[in-house]
Short mmCIF file of C-alpha atoms in Angstrom, two decimals:
data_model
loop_
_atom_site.label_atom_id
_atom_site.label_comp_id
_atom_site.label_asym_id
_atom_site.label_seq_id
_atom_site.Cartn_x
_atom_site.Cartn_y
_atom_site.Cartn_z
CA UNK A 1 23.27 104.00 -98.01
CA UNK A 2 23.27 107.70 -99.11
CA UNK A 3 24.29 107.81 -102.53
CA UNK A 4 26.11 110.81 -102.37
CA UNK A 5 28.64 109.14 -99.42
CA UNK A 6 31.07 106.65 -100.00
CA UNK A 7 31.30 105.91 -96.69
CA UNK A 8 29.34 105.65 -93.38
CA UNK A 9 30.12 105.89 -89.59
CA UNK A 10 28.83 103.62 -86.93
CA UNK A 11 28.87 103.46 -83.48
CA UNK A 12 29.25 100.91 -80.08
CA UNK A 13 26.99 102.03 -76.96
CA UNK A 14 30.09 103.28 -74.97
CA UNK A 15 31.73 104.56 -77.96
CA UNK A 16 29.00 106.89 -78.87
CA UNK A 17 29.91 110.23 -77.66
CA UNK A 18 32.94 110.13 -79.69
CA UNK A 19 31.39 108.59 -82.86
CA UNK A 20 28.85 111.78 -82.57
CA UNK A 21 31.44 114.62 -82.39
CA UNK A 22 33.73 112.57 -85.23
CA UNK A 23 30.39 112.71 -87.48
CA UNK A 24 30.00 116.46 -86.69
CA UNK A 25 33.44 117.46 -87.45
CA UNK A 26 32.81 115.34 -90.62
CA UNK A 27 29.90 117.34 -91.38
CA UNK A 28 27.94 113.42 -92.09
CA UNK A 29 25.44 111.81 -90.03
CA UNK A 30 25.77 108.63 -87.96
CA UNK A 31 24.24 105.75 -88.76
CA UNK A 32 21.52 103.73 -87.56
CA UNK A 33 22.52 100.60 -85.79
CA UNK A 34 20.34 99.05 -83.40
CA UNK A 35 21.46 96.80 -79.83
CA UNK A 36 18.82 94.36 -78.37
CA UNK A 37 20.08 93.02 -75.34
CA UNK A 38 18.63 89.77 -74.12
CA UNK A 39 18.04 88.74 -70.31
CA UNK A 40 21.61 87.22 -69.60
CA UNK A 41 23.38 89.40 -70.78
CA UNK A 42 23.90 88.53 -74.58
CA UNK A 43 23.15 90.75 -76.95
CA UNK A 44 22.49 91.24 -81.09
CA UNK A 45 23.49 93.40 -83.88
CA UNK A 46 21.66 95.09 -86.56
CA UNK A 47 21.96 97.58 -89.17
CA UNK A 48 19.05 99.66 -89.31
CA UNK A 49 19.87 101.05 -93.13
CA UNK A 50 21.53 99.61 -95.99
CA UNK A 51 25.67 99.20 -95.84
CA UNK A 52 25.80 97.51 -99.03
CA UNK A 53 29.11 98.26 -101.46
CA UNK A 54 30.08 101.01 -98.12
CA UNK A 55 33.43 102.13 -96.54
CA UNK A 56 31.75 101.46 -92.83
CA UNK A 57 33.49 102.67 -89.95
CA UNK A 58 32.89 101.41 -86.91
CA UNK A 59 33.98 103.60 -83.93
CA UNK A 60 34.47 101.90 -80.59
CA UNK A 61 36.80 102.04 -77.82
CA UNK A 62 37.37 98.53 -75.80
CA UNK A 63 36.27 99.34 -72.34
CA UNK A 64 35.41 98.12 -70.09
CA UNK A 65 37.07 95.13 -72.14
CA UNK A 66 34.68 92.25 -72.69
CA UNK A 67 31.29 93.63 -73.60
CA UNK A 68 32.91 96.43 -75.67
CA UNK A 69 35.02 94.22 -77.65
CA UNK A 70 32.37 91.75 -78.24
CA UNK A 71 29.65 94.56 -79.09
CA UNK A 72 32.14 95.57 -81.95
CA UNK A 73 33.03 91.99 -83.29
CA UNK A 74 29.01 91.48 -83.67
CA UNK A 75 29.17 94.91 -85.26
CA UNK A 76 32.17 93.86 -87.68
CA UNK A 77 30.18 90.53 -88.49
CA UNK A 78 26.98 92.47 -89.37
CA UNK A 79 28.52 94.45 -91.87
CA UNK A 80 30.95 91.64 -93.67
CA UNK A 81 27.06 90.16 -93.97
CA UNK A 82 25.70 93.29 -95.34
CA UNK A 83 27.60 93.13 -97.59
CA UNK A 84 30.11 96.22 -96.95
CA UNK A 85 33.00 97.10 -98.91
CA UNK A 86 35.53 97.42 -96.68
CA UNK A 87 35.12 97.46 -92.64
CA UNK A 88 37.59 99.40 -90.73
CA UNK A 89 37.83 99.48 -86.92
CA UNK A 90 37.86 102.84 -85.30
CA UNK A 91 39.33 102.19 -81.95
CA UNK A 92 40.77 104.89 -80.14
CA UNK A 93 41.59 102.90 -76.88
CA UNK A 94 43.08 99.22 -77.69
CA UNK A 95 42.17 96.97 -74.78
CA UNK A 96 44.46 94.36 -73.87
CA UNK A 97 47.18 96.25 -75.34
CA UNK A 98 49.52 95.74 -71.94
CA UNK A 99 49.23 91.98 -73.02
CA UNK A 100 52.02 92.21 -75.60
CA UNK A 101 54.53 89.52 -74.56
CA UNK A 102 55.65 86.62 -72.37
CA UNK A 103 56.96 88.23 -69.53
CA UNK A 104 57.05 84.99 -67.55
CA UNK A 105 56.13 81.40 -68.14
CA UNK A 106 52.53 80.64 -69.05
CA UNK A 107 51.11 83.50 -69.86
CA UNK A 108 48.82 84.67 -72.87
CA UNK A 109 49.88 87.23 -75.56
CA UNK A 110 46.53 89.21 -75.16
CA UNK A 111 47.38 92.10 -77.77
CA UNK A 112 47.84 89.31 -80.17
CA UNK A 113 44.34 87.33 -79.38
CA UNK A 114 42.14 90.32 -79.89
CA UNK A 115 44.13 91.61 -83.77
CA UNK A 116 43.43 87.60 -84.56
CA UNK A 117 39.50 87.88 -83.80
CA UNK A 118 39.20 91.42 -85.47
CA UNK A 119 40.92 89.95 -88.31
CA UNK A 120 39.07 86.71 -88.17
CA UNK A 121 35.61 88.96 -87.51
CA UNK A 122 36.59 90.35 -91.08
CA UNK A 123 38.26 94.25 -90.46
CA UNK A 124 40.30 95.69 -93.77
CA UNK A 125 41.66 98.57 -92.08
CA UNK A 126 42.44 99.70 -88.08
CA UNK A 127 42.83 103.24 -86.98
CA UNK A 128 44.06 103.37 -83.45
CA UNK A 129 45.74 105.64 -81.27
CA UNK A 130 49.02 105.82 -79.21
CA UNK A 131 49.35 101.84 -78.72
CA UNK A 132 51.05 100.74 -75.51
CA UNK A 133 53.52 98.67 -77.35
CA UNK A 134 54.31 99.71 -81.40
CA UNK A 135 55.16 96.87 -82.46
CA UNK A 136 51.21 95.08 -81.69
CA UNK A 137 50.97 97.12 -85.16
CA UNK A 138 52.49 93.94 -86.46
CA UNK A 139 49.95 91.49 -84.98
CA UNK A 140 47.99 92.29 -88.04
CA UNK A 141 47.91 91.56 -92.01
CA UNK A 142 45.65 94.03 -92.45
CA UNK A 143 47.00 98.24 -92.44
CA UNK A 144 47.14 99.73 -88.89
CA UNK A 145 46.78 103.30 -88.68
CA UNK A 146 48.47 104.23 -85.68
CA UNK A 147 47.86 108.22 -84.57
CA UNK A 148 49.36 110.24 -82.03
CA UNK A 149 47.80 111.82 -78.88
CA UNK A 150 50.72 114.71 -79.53
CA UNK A 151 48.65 116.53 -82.34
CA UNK A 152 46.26 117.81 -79.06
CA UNK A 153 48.84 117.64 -76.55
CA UNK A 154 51.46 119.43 -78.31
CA UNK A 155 48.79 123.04 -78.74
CA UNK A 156 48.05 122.72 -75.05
CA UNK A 157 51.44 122.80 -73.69
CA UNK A 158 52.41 125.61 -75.97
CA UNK A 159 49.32 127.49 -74.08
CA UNK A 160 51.10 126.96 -71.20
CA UNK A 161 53.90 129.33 -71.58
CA UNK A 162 55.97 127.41 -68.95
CA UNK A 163 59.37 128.48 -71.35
CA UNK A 164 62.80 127.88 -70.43
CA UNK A 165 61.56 125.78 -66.98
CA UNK A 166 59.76 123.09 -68.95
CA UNK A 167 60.99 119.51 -68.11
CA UNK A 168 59.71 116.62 -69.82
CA UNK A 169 59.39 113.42 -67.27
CA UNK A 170 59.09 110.04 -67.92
CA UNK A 171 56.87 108.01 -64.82
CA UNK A 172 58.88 104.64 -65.75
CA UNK A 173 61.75 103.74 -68.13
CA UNK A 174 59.43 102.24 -70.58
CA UNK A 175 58.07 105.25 -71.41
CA UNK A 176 61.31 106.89 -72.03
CA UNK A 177 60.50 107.30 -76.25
CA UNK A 178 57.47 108.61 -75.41
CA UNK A 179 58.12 111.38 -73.28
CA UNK A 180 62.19 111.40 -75.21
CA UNK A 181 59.86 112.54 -78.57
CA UNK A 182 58.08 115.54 -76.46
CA UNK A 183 61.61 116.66 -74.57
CA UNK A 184 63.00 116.88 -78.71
CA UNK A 185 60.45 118.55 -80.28
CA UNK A 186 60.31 121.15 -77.26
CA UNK A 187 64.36 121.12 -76.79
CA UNK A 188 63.92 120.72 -73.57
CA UNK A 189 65.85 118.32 -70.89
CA UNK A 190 64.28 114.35 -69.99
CA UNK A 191 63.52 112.92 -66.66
CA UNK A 192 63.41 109.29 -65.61
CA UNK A 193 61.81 107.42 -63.35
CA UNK A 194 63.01 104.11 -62.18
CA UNK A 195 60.39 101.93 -60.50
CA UNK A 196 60.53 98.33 -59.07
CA UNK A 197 56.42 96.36 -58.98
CA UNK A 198 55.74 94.16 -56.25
CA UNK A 199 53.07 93.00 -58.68
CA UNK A 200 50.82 94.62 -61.17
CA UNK A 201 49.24 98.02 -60.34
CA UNK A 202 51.82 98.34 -56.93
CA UNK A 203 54.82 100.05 -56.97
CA UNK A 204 57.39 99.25 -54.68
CA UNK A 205 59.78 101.83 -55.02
CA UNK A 206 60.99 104.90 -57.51
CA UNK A 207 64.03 106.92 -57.82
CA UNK A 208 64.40 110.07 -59.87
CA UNK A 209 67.07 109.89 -62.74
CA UNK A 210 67.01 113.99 -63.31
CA UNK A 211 67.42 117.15 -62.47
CA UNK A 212 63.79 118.66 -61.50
CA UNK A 213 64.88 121.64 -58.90
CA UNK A 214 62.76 124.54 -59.60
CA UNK A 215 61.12 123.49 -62.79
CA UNK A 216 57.88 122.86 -64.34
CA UNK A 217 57.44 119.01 -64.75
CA UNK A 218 55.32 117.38 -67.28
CA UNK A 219 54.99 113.96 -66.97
CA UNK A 220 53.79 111.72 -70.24
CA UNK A 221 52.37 108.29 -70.12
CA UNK A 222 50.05 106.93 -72.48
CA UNK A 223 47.75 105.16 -69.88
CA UNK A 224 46.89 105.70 -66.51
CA UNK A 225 44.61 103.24 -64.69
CA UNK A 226 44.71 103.35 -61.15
CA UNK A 227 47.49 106.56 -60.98
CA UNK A 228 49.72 104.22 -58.38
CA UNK A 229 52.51 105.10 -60.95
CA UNK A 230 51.98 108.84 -61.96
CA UNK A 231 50.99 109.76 -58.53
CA UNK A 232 54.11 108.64 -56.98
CA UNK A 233 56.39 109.79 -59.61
CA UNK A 234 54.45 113.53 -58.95
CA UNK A 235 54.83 114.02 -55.32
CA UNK A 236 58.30 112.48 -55.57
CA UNK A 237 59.09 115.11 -58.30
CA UNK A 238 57.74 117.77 -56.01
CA UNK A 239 60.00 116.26 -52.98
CA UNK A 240 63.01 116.56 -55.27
CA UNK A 241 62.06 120.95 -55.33
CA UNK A 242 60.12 120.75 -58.80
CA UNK A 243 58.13 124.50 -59.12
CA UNK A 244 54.74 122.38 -60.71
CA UNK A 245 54.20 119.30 -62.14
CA UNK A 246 51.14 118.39 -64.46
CA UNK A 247 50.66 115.06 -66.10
CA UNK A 248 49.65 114.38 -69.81
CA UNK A 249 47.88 110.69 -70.74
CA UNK A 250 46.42 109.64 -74.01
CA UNK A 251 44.19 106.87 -72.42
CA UNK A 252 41.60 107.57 -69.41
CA UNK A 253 40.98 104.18 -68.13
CA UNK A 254 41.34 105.43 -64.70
CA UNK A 255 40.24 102.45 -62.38
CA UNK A 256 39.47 102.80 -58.84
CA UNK A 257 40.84 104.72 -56.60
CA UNK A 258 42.31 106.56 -59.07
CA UNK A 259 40.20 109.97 -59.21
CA UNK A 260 41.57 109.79 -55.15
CA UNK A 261 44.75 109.89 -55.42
CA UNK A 262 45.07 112.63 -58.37
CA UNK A 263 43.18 114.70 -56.33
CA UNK A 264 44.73 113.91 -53.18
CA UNK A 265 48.66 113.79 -55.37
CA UNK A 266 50.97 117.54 -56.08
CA UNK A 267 49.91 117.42 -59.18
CA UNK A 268 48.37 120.49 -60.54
CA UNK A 269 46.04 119.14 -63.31
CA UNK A 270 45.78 115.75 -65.15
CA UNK A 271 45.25 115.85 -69.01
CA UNK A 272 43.93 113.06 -71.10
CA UNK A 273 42.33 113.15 -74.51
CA UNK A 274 38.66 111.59 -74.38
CA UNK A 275 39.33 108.23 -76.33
CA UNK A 276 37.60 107.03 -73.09
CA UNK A 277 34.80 108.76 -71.18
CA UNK A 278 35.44 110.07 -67.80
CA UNK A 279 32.47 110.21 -65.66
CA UNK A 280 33.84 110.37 -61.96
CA UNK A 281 34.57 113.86 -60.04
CA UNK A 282 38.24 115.08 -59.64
CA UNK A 283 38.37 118.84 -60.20
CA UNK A 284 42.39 118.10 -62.16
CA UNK A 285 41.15 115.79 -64.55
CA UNK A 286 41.02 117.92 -67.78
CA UNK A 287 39.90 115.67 -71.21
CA UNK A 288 40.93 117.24 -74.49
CA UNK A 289 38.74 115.83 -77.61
CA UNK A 290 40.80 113.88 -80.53
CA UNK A 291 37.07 113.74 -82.69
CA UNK A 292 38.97 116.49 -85.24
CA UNK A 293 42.05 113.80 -85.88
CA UNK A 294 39.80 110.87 -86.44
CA UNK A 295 37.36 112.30 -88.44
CA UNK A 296 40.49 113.76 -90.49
CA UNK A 297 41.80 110.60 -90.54
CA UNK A 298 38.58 109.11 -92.11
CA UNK A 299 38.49 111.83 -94.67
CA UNK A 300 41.68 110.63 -96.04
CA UNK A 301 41.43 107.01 -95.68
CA UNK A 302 38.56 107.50 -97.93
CA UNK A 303 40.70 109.90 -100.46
CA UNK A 304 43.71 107.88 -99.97
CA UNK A 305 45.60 110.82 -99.55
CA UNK A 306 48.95 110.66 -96.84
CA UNK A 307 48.10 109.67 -93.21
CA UNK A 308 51.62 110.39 -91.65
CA UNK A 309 51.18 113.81 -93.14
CA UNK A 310 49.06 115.22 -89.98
CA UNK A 311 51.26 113.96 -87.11
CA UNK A 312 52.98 116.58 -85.32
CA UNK A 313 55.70 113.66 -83.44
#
């Protein structure tokens, strides 16, 4: 460890990209950690420098689910065996976070599976961002930070300059808070959409609860996987005489055949911070980088100095 750092920054294969521009905005370096993968598929762990009596961070998003999540429980077992002082889990995308009920008989509470093993793994601390449920905070005895896509989001609709036509749209009544928080802060007016599933990822039907005529749309979610949803809710907007519509996501998981049908969809451009890496071609996918709030984050974790203090809504 370097003496002169109380703490140290680590990060998961997939994870990496971020974990490099966090370090940079934190003006430290990130540390060595090495991955041996074996034949089938398992792999190992190892620190490649000394952790001992460290704040470790450990930066790593959990997709695709399985091997991500399981990289970073190694990684979380490695350091409580190293010796660290306190572990905390960087994840900017919480996997499984959809998981966060019984929504029918016989089902698994996913959300609350995965804080179990992180806390069973050995984590002191989580720093997350915009969770699909708030209260999975609560799945865990150990602090959750919980940060909010809006400090990036926020700027870049102010560049806009849409003024008085700016609507703020929900896709889906569940998201009505999210996008509520955005239409208050801007003093603007709130759309719904009300959608019936045939099953997950298929959407039946939706009916728009709003007045869109002739103004500039934004639509907030906090996910979008395979843009059924935010899609629909865009070209419906645009059938109801909406002037543009754009859409703003915190988390890029974007399964197939998503990058389709934004490009094929009305909307003009598709915004999402880069918690996850996007990789595929679609000329409206814009990524805005959320390195500056975790690293910021990190800084005062290790200060203690107020959290809350840097959230915008």
């Amino acid at each position: 460890m370097n003496e002169t750092s109380p703490f140290m920054v680590f990060s998961g294969t997939n994870s990496r990209y971020l974990a490099e521009r966090i370090c940079a905005s934190l003006n430290c370096p990130l540390g060595n950690m090495n991955i041996t993968h074996f034949a089938d598929g398992e792999f190992a762990v190892s620190y490649e420098e000394s952790i001992r009596g460290a704040i470790v961070f450990l930066v790593q998003s959990t997709f695709p689910n399985s091997d991500n999540f399981m990289e970073l429980l190694l990684m979380i077992d490695a350091a409580k065996r190293a010796s660290a002082k306190s572990i905390v889990a960087v994840i900017p995308y919480f996997g499984w976070a959809r998981q966060d009920r019984k929504d029918k008989p016989r089902v698994s509470i996913g959300a609350k599976l995965v804080a179990d093993l992180l806390s069973v793994a050995g984590i002191d601390r989580l720093i997350t961002m915009d969770l699909h449920a708030d209260q999975i905070q609560g799945f865990f005895d150990v602090p959750v930070d919980h940060l909010y896509a809006s400090s990036v989001f926020i700027p870049y609709i102010e560049s806009l300059n849409l003024g008085d036509n700016l609507v703020m749209a929900s896709p889906d009544v569940g998201g009505s808070k999210r996008a509520g928080a955005y239409a208050k802060y801007f003093d603007v007016p709130l759309v719904l959409c009300n959608k019936t599933r045939e099953k997950a990822n298929v959407v039946a039907s939706m009916q728009v609860i709003g007045d869109v005529k002739d103004k500039d749309v934004i639509l907030i979610d906090d996910i979008v996987d395979t843009a059924g949803t935010i899609t629909k809710a865009a070209n419906l907007m645009m059938e109801n005489g909406a002037h543009s519509v754009r859409a703003i996501a915190s988390h890029c998981v974007m399964s197939d055949p998503a990058s389709f049908r934004i490009q094929e969809s009305q909307l003009e451009e598709m915004v999402f911070t880069d918690s996850i890496p996007y990789s595929k071609k679609c000329d409206k996918v814009k990524q805005l980088s959320i390195a500056d709030i975790f690293a910021e984050t990190i800084r005062r974790v290790v200060c203690n100095e107020s959290i809350s203090s840097q959230y915008i809504i």
